[in-house]
One Martini backbone bead per residue (centre of mass of N, CA, C, O) as a GRO file, in nm:
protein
  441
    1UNK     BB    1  -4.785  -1.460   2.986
    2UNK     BB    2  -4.943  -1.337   2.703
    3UNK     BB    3  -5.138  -1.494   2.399
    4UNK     BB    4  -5.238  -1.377   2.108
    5UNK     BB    5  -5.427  -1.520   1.848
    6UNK     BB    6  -5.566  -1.394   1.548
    7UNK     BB    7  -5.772  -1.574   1.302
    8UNK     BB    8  -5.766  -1.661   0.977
    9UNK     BB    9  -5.948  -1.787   0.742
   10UNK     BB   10  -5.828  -1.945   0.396
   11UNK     BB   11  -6.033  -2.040   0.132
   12UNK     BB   12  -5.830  -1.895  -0.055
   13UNK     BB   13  -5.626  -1.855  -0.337
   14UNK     BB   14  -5.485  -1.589  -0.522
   15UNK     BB   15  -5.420  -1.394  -0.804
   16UNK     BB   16  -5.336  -1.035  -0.799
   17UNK     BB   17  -5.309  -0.680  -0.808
   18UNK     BB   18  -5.364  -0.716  -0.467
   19UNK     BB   19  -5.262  -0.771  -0.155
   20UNK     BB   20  -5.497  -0.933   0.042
   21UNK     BB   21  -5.780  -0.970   0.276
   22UNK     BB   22  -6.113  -1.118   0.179
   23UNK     BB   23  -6.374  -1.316   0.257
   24UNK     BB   24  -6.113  -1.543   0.262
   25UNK     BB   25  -5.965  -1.455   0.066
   26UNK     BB   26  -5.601  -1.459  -0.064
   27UNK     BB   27  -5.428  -1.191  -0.209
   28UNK     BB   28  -5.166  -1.204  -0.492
   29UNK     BB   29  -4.894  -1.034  -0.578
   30UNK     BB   30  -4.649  -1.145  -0.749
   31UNK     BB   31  -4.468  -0.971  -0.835
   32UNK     BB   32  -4.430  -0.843  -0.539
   33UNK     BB   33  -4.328  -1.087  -0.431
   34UNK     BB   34  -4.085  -1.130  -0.554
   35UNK     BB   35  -3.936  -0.871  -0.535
   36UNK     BB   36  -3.907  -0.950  -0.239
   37UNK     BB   37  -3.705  -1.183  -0.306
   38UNK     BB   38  -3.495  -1.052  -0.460
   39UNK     BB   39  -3.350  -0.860  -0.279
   40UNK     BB   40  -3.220  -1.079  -0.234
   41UNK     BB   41  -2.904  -1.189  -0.402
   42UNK     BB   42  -2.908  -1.505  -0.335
   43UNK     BB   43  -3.165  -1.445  -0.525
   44UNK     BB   44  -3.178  -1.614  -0.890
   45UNK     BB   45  -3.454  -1.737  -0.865
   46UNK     BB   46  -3.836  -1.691  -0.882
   47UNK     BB   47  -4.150  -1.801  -0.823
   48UNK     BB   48  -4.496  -1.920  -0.771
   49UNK     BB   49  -4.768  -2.056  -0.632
   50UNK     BB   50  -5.075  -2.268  -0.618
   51UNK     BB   51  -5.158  -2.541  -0.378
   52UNK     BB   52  -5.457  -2.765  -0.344
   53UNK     BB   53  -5.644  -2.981  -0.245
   54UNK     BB   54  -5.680  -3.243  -0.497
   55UNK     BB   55  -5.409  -3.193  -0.642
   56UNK     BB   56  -5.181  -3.299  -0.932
   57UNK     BB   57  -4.932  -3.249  -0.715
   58UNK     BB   58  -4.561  -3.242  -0.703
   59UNK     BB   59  -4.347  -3.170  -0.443
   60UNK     BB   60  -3.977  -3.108  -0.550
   61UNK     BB   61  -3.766  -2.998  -0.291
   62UNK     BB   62  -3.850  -3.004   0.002
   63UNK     BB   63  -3.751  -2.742   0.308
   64UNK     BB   64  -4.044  -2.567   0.408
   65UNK     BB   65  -4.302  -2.427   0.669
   66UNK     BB   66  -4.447  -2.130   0.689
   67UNK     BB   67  -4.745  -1.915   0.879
   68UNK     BB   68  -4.856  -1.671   0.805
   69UNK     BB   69  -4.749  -1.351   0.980
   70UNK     BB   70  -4.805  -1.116   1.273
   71UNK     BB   71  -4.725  -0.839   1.450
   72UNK     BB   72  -4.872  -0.568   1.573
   73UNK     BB   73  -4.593  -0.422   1.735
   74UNK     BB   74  -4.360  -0.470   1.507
   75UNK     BB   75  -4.205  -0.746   1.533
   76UNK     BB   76  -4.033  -0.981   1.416
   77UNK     BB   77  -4.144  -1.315   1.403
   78UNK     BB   78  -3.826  -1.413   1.408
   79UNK     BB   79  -3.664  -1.355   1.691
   80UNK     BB   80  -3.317  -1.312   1.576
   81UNK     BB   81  -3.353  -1.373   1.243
   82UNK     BB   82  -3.541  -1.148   1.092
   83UNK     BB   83  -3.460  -0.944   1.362
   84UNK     BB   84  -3.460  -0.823   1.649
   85UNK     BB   85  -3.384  -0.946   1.978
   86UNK     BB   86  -3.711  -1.032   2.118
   87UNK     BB   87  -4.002  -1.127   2.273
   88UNK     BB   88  -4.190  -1.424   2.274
   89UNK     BB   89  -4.520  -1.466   2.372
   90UNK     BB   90  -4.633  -1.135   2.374
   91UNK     BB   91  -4.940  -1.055   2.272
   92UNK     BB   92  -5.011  -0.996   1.905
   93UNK     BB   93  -5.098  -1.259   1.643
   94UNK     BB   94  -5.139  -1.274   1.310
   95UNK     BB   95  -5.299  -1.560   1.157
   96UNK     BB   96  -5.310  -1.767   0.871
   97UNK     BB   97  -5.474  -2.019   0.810
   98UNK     BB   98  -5.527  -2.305   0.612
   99UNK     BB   99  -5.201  -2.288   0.510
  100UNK     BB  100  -4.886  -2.236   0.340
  101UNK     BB  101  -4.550  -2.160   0.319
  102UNK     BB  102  -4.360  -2.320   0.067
  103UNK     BB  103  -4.035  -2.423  -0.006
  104UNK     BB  104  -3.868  -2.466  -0.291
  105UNK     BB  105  -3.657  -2.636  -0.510
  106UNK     BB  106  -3.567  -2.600  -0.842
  107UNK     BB  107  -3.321  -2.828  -0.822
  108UNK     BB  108  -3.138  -2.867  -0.528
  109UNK     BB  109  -3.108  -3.141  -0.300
  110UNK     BB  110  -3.121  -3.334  -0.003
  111UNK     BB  111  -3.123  -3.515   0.270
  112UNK     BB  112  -3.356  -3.307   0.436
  113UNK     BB  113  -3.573  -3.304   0.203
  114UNK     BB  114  -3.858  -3.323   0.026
  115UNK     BB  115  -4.206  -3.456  -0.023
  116UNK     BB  116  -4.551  -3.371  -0.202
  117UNK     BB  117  -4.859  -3.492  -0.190
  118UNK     BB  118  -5.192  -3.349  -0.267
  119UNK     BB  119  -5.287  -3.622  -0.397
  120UNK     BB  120  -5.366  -3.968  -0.301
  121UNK     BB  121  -5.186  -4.154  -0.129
  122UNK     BB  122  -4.945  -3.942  -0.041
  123UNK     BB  123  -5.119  -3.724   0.104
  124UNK     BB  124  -5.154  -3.915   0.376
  125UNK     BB  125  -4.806  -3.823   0.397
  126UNK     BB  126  -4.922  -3.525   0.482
  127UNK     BB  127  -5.038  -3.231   0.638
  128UNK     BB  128  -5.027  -3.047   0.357
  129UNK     BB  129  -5.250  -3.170   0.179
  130UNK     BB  130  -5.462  -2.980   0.354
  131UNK     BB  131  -5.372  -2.743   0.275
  132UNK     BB  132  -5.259  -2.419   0.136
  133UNK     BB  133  -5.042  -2.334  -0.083
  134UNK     BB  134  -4.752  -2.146  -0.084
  135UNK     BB  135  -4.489  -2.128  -0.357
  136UNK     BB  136  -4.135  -2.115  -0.317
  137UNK     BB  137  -3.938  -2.133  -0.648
  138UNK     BB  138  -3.577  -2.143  -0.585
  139UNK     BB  139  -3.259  -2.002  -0.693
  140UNK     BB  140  -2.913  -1.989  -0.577
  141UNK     BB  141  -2.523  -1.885  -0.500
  142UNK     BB  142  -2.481  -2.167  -0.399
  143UNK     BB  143  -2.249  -2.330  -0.523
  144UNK     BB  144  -2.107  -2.525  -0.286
  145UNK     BB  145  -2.372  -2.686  -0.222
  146UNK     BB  146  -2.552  -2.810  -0.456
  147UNK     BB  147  -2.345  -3.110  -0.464
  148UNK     BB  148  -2.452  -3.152  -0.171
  149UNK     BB  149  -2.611  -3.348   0.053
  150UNK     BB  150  -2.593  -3.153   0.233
  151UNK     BB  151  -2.762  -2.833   0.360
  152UNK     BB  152  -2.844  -2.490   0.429
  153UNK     BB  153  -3.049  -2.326   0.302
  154UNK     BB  154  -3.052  -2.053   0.353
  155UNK     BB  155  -3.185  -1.831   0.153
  156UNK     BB  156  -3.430  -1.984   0.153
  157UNK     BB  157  -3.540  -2.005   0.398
  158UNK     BB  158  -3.548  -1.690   0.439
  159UNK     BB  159  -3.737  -1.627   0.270
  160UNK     BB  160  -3.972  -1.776   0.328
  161UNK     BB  161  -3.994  -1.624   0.615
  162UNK     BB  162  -4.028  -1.302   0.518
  163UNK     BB  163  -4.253  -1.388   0.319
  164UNK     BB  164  -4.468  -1.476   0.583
  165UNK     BB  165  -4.472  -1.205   0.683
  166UNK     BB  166  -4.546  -1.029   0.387
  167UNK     BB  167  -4.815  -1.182   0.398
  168UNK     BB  168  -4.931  -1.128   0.677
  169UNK     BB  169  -4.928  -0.819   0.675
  170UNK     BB  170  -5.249  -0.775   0.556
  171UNK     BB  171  -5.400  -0.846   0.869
  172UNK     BB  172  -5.267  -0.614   1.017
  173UNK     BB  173  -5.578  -0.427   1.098
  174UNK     BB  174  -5.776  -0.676   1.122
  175UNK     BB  175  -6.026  -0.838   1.236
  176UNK     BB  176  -6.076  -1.152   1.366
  177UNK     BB  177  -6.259  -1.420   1.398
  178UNK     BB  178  -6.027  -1.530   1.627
  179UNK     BB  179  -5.920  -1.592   1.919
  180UNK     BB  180  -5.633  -1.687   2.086
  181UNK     BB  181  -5.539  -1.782   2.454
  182UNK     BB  182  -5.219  -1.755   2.592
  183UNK     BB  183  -5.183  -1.855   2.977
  184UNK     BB  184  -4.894  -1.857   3.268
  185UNK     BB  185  -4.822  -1.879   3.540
  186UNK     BB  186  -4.654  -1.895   3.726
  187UNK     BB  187  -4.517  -2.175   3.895
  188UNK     BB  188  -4.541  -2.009   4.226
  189UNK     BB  189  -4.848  -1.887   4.150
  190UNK     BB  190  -5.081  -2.046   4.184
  191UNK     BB  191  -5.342  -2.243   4.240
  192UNK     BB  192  -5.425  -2.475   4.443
  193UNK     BB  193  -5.589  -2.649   4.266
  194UNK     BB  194  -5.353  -2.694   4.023
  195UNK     BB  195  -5.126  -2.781   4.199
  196UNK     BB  196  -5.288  -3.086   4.283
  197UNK     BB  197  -5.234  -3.138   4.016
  198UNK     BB  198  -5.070  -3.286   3.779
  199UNK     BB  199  -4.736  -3.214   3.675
  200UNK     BB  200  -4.633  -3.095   3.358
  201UNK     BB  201  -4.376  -3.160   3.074
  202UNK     BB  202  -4.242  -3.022   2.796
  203UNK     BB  203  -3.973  -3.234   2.591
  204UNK     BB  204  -3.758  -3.092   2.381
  205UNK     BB  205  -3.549  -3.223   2.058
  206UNK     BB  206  -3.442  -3.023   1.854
  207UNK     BB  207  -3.201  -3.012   1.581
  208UNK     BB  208  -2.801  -3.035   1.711
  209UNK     BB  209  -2.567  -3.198   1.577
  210UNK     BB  210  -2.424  -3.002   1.438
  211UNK     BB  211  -2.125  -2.844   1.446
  212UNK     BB  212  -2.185  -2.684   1.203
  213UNK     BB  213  -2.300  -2.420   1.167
  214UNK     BB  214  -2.653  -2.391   0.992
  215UNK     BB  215  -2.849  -2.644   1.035
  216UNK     BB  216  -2.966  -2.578   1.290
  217UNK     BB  217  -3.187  -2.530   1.515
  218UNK     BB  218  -3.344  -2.213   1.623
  219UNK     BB  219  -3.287  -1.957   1.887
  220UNK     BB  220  -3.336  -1.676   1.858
  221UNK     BB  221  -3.081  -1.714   1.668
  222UNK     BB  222  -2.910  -1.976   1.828
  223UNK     BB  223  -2.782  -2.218   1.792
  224UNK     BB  224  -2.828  -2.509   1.955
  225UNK     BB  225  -2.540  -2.679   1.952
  226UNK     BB  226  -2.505  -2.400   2.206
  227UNK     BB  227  -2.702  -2.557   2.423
  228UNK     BB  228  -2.876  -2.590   2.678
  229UNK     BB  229  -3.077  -2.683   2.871
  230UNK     BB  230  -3.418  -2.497   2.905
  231UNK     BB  231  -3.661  -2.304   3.005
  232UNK     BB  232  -3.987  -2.251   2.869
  233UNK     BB  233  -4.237  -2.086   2.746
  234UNK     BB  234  -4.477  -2.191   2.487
  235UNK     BB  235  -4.499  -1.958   2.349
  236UNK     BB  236  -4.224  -1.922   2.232
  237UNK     BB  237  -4.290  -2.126   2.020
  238UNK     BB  238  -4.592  -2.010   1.895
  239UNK     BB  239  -4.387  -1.712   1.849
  240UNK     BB  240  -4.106  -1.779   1.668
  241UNK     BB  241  -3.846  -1.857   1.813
  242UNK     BB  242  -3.844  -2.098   1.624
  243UNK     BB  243  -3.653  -2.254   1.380
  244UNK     BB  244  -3.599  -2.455   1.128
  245UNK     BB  245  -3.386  -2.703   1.005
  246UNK     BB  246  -3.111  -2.825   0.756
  247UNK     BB  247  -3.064  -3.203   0.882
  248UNK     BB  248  -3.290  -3.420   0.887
  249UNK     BB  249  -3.453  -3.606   0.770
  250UNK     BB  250  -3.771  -3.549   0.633
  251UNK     BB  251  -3.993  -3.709   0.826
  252UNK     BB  252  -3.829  -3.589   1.119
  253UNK     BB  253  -3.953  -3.285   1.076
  254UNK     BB  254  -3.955  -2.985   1.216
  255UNK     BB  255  -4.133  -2.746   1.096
  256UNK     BB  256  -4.247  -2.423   1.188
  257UNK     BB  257  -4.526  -2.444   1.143
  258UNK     BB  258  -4.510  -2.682   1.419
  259UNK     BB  259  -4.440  -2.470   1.630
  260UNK     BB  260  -4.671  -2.268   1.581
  261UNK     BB  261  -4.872  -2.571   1.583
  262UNK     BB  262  -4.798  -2.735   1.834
  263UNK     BB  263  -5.054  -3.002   1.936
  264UNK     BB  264  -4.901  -3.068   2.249
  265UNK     BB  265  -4.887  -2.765   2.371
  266UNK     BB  266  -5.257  -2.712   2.298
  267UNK     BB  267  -5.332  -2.957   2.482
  268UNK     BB  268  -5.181  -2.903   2.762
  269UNK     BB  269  -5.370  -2.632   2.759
  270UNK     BB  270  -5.637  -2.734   2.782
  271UNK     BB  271  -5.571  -2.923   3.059
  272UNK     BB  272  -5.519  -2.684   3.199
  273UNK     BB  273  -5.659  -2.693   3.527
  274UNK     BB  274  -5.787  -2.993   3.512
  275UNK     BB  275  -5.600  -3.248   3.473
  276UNK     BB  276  -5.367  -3.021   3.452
  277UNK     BB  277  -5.023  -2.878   3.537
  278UNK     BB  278  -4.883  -2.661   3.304
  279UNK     BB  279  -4.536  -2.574   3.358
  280UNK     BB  280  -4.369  -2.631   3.059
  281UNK     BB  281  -4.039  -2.595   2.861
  282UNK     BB  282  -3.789  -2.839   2.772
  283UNK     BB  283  -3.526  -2.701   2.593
  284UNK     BB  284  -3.326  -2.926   2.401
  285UNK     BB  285  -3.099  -3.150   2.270
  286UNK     BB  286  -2.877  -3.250   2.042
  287UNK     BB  287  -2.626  -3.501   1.995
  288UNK     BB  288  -2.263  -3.626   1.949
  289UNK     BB  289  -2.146  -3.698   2.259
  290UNK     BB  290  -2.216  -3.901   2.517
  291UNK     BB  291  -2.177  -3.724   2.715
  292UNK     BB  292  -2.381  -3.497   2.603
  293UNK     BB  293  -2.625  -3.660   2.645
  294UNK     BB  294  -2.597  -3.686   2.912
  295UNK     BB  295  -2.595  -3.401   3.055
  296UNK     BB  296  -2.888  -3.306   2.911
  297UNK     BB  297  -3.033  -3.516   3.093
  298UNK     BB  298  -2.910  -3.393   3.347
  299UNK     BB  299  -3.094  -3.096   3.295
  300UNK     BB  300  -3.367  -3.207   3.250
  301UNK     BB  301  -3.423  -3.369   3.532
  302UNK     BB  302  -3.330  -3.113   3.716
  303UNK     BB  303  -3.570  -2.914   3.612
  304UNK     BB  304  -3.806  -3.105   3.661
  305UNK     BB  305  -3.776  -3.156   3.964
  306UNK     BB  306  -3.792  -2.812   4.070
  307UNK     BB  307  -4.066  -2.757   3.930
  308UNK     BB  308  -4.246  -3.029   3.985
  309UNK     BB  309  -4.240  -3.288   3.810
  310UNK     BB  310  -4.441  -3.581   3.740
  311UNK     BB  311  -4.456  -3.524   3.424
  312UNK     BB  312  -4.414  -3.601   3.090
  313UNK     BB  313  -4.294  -3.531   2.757
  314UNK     BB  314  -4.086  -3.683   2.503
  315UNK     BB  315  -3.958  -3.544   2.187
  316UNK     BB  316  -3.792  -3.619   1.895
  317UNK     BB  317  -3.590  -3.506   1.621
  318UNK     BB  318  -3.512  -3.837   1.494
  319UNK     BB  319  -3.273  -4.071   1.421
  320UNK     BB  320  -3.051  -4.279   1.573
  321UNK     BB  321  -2.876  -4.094   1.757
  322UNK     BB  322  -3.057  -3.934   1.871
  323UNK     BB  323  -3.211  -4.192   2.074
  324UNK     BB  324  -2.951  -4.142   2.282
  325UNK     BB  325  -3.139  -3.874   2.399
  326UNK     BB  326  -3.401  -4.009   2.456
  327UNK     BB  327  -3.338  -4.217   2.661
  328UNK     BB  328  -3.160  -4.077   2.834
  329UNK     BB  329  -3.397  -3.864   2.934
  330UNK     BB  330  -3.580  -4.070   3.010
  331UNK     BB  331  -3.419  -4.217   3.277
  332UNK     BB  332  -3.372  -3.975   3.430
  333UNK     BB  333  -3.663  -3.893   3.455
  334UNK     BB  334  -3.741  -4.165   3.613
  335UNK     BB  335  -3.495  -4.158   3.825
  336UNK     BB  336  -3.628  -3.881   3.947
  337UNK     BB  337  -3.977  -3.946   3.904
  338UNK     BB  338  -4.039  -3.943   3.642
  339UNK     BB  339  -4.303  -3.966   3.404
  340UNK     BB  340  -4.288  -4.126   3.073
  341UNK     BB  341  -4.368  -3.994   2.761
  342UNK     BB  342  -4.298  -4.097   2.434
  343UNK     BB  343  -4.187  -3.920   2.109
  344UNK     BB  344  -4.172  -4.125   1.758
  345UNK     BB  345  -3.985  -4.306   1.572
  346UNK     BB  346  -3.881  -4.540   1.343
  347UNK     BB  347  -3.658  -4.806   1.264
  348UNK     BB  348  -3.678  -5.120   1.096
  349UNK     BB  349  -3.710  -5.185   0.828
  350UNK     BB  350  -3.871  -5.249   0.525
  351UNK     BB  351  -3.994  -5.529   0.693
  352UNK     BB  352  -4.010  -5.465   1.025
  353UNK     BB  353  -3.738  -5.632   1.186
  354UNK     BB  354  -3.628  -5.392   1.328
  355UNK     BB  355  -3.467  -5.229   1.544
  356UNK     BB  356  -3.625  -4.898   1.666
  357UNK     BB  357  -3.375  -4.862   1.836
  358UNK     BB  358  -3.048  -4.762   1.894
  359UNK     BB  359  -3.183  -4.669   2.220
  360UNK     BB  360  -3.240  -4.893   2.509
  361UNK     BB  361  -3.500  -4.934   2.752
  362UNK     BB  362  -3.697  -5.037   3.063
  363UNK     BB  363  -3.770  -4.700   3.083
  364UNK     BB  364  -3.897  -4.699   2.822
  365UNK     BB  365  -4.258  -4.778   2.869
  366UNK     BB  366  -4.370  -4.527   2.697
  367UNK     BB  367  -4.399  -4.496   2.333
  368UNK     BB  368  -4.499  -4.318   2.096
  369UNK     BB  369  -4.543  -4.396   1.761
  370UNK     BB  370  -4.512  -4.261   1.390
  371UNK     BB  371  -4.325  -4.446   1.219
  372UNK     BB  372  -4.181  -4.587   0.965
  373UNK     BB  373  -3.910  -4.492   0.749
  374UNK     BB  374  -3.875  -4.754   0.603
  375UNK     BB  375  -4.125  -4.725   0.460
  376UNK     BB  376  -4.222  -4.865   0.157
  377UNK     BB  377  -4.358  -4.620  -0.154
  378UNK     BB  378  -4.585  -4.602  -0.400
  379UNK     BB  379  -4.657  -4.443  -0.670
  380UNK     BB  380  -4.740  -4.235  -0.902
  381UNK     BB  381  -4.780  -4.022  -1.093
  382UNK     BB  382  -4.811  -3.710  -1.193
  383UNK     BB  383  -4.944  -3.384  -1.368
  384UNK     BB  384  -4.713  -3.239  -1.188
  385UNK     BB  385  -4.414  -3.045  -1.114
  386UNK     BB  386  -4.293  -2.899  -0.854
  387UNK     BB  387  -3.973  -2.900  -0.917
  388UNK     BB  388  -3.762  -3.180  -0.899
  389UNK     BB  389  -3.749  -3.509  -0.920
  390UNK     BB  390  -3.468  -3.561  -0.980
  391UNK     BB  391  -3.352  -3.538  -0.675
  392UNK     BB  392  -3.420  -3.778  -0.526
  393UNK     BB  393  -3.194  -3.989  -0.669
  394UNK     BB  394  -2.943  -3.760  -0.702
  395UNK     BB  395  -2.906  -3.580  -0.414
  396UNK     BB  396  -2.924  -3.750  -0.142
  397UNK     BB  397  -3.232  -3.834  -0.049
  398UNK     BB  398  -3.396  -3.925   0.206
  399UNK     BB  399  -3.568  -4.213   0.060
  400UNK     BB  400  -3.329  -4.190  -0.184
  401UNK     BB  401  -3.233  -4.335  -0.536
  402UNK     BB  402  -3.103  -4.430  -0.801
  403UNK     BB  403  -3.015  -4.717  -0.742
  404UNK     BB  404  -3.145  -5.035  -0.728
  405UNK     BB  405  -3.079  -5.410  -0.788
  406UNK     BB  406  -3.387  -5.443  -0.727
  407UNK     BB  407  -3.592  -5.167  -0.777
  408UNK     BB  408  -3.432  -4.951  -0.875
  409UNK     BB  409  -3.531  -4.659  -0.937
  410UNK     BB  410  -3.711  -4.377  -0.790
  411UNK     BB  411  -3.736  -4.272  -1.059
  412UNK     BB  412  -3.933  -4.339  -1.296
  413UNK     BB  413  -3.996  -4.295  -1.691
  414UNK     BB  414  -4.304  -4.228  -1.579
  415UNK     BB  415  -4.304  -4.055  -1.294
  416UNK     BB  416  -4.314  -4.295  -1.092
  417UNK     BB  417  -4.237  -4.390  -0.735
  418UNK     BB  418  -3.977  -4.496  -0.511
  419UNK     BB  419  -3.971  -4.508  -0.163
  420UNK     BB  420  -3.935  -4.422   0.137
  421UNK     BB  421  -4.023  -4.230   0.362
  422UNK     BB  422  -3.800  -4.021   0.440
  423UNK     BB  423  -3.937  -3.837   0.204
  424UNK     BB  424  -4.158  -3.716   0.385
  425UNK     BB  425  -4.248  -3.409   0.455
  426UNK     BB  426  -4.309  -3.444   0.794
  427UNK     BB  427  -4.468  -3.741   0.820
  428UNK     BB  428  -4.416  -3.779   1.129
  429UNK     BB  429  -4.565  -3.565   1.297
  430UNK     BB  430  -4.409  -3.579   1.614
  431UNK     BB  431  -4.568  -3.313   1.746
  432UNK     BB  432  -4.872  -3.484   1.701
  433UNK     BB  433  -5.040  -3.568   1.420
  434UNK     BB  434  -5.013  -3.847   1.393
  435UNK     BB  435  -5.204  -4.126   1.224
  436UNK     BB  436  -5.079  -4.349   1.322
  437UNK     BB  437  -5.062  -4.713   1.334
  438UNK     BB  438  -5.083  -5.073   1.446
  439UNK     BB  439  -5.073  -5.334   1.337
  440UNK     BB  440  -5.291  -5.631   1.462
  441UNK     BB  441  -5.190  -6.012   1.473
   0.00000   0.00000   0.00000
């Protein structure tokens, strides 16, 4: 399976007659962009804007994000979801590089939302304050969900997807600046030195513990929460197989656009043939009664020892009730002989001195650590607010609060706000991005 990813840098965005890229410029013809999402009949108002690194801007509360791209074959970007359900990972695919589509809520936020500060001190906790970003403001008749604290952002998500296709196929005719080349050849039929290497297998956790369909990550369109682990090839995740889910805190968040751009997937690419042997992509899920926990452990393990793998990277999206998938996959797989290091951010508690996993083993003992939810935050005002911010403390967005009786409310009457990290937008980035670290005592 060869998969091109052909690449535009995006040096600006900018609103114009017609929608184009030329010359590293990306011109959207706004009125167009809107039209087209307002074909979907739930989607009942939108905007669209355009925020840069180092403007005064906040946006709240964010949804989704995702890559502007096309395929070149015709096949619709996320298979099975946006368009008829084909194989992804195979052939080429244009993508708008330094950039991204956000979702924003006009209104109403809910327990999965985030915030996004794209300048000061809030910048450096989200990957996104480096992109430029097309931001779709919209709401949706979704009357039911409104002032839900759970939301499945149904509409709004999809509009998304839709229009980062819509926009990314301005480039689908264009030759790229670069292309990526990703191919794995079958894994019983290497060359004798890659064999030799180390063999690495990475465990991917995506959010799927809901059991009302609609809130978990799709896998080409199928949600997760009804699929037992499974092996994959990793093209499939850089090329659309996965949609983003719109159910976990949103710092422990993978968003679409992280899928797409997953950097321990092209590290592990990068090593193999040289320091390691990379097997593939073990597709597990989240659950929520400790048998299925247990059992998705045990079918992790199991293909992990057939495919030949000697070491693992387990990485989980989300915290609390999740841990107890993540250590027991970690457990499973050093069971089997397999080493492990895991991916994961922790929960320790405003002060940082509680237990930072819910559920913990001594054989868990190699743990790339991504940052702790519960640390206060306190932010300056903004000169803009893009989305509603009165939402981070009314509509039960994890990280935000009304009131609390020693803090006061999350969002204060001069604009300027305290938060936990738990409500910054994919904060911590266990996908690979993540810069933070420990301070040392």
């Amino acid at each position: 399976m060869k998969l091109e990813i052909g690449n535009f840098h995006v040096e600006d965005i900018v609103f114009g007659e017609k929608t184009e890229f030329a010359q590293g410029i990306l011109t959207i013809n706004k009125k167009e962009a809107l039209d087209f999402v307002l074909e979907d009949k739930h989607i009942i108002e939108a905007d669209l804007f355009i925020v840069k690194p180092g403007d005064n801007v906040r946006l709240m509360p964010v949804k989704e994000a995702i890559e502007p791209r096309v395929k070149l074959n015709g096949d619709s970007l996320f298979p099975g979801y946006t368009g008829d359900l084909v194989k992804a990972g195979n052939g080429r695919t244009h993508a708008l590089k330094d950039c991204s589509l956000l979702v924003v809520g006009k209104h109403w936020g809910g327990f999965q939302d985030g915030l996004i500060d794209m300048s000061g001190e809030g910048a450096k906790y989200t990957y996104y304050s480096q992109l430029k970003n097309i931001v779709l403001v919209a709401d949706t008749d979704e009357e039911f969900e409104k002032r839900e604290q759970q939301k499945k952002n149904k509409a709004l998500r999809e509009a998304g997807h839709k229009l980062a296709e819509f926009i990314g196929s301005v480039v689908k005719d264009l030759e790229p600046e670069e292309i990526e080349e990703y191919e794995l050849k079958p894994v019983i039929k290497r060359e004798k030195r890659v064999n030799e290497l180390p063999s690495m297998v990475f465990v991917m956790q995506p959010q799927s513990q809901m059991e009302e369909l609609g809130y978990n990550t799709f896998l080409y369109g199928w949600d997760m929460n009804r699929m037992l682990p499974t092996f994959m090839h990793p093209n499939e995740v850089l090329d659309g197989a996965l949609v983003s889910g719109s159910f976990m805190p949103c710092s422990s968040k993978w968003s679409t656009y992280e899928f797409q751009n997953n950097p321990t997937i092209k590290r592990l690419y990068k090593e193999h043939g040289k320091t390691i042997n990379f097997l593939g992509i073990i597709m597990s899920n989240l659950n929520v009664a400790l048998e299925q926990k247990n059992r998705a452990a045990l079918f992790v393990a199991q293909i992990a020892k057939s495919i030949g793998a000697d070491g693992a990277i387990v990485a989980e999206e989300g915290y609390g009730n999740p841990d107890a998938d993540f250590t027991a996959c970690i457990v499973a797989l050093e069971d089997a002989g397999v080493k492990v290091v895991g991916l994961t951010n922790e929960c320790t508690g405003r002060d940082g001195q509680s237990q930072p996993l819910v559920s913990m083993d001594e054989k868990a003992d190699a743990i790339v650590s991504c940052g702790n939810v519960s640390e206060l935050i306190t932010l300056p005002p903004m000169e803009t607010v893009i989305g509603e911010l009165e939402s981070l403390g009314r509509d039960g967005v994890s990280g935000g609060w009304e009131n609390d009786e020693i803090l006061g409310p999350s969002v204060r009457s001069d604009g300027s706000i305290i938060m936990e990290n738990n409500a910054m937008f994919c904060g911590d980035q266990v996908c690979g991005w993540s810069p933070k670290t420990m301070i040392e005592f």
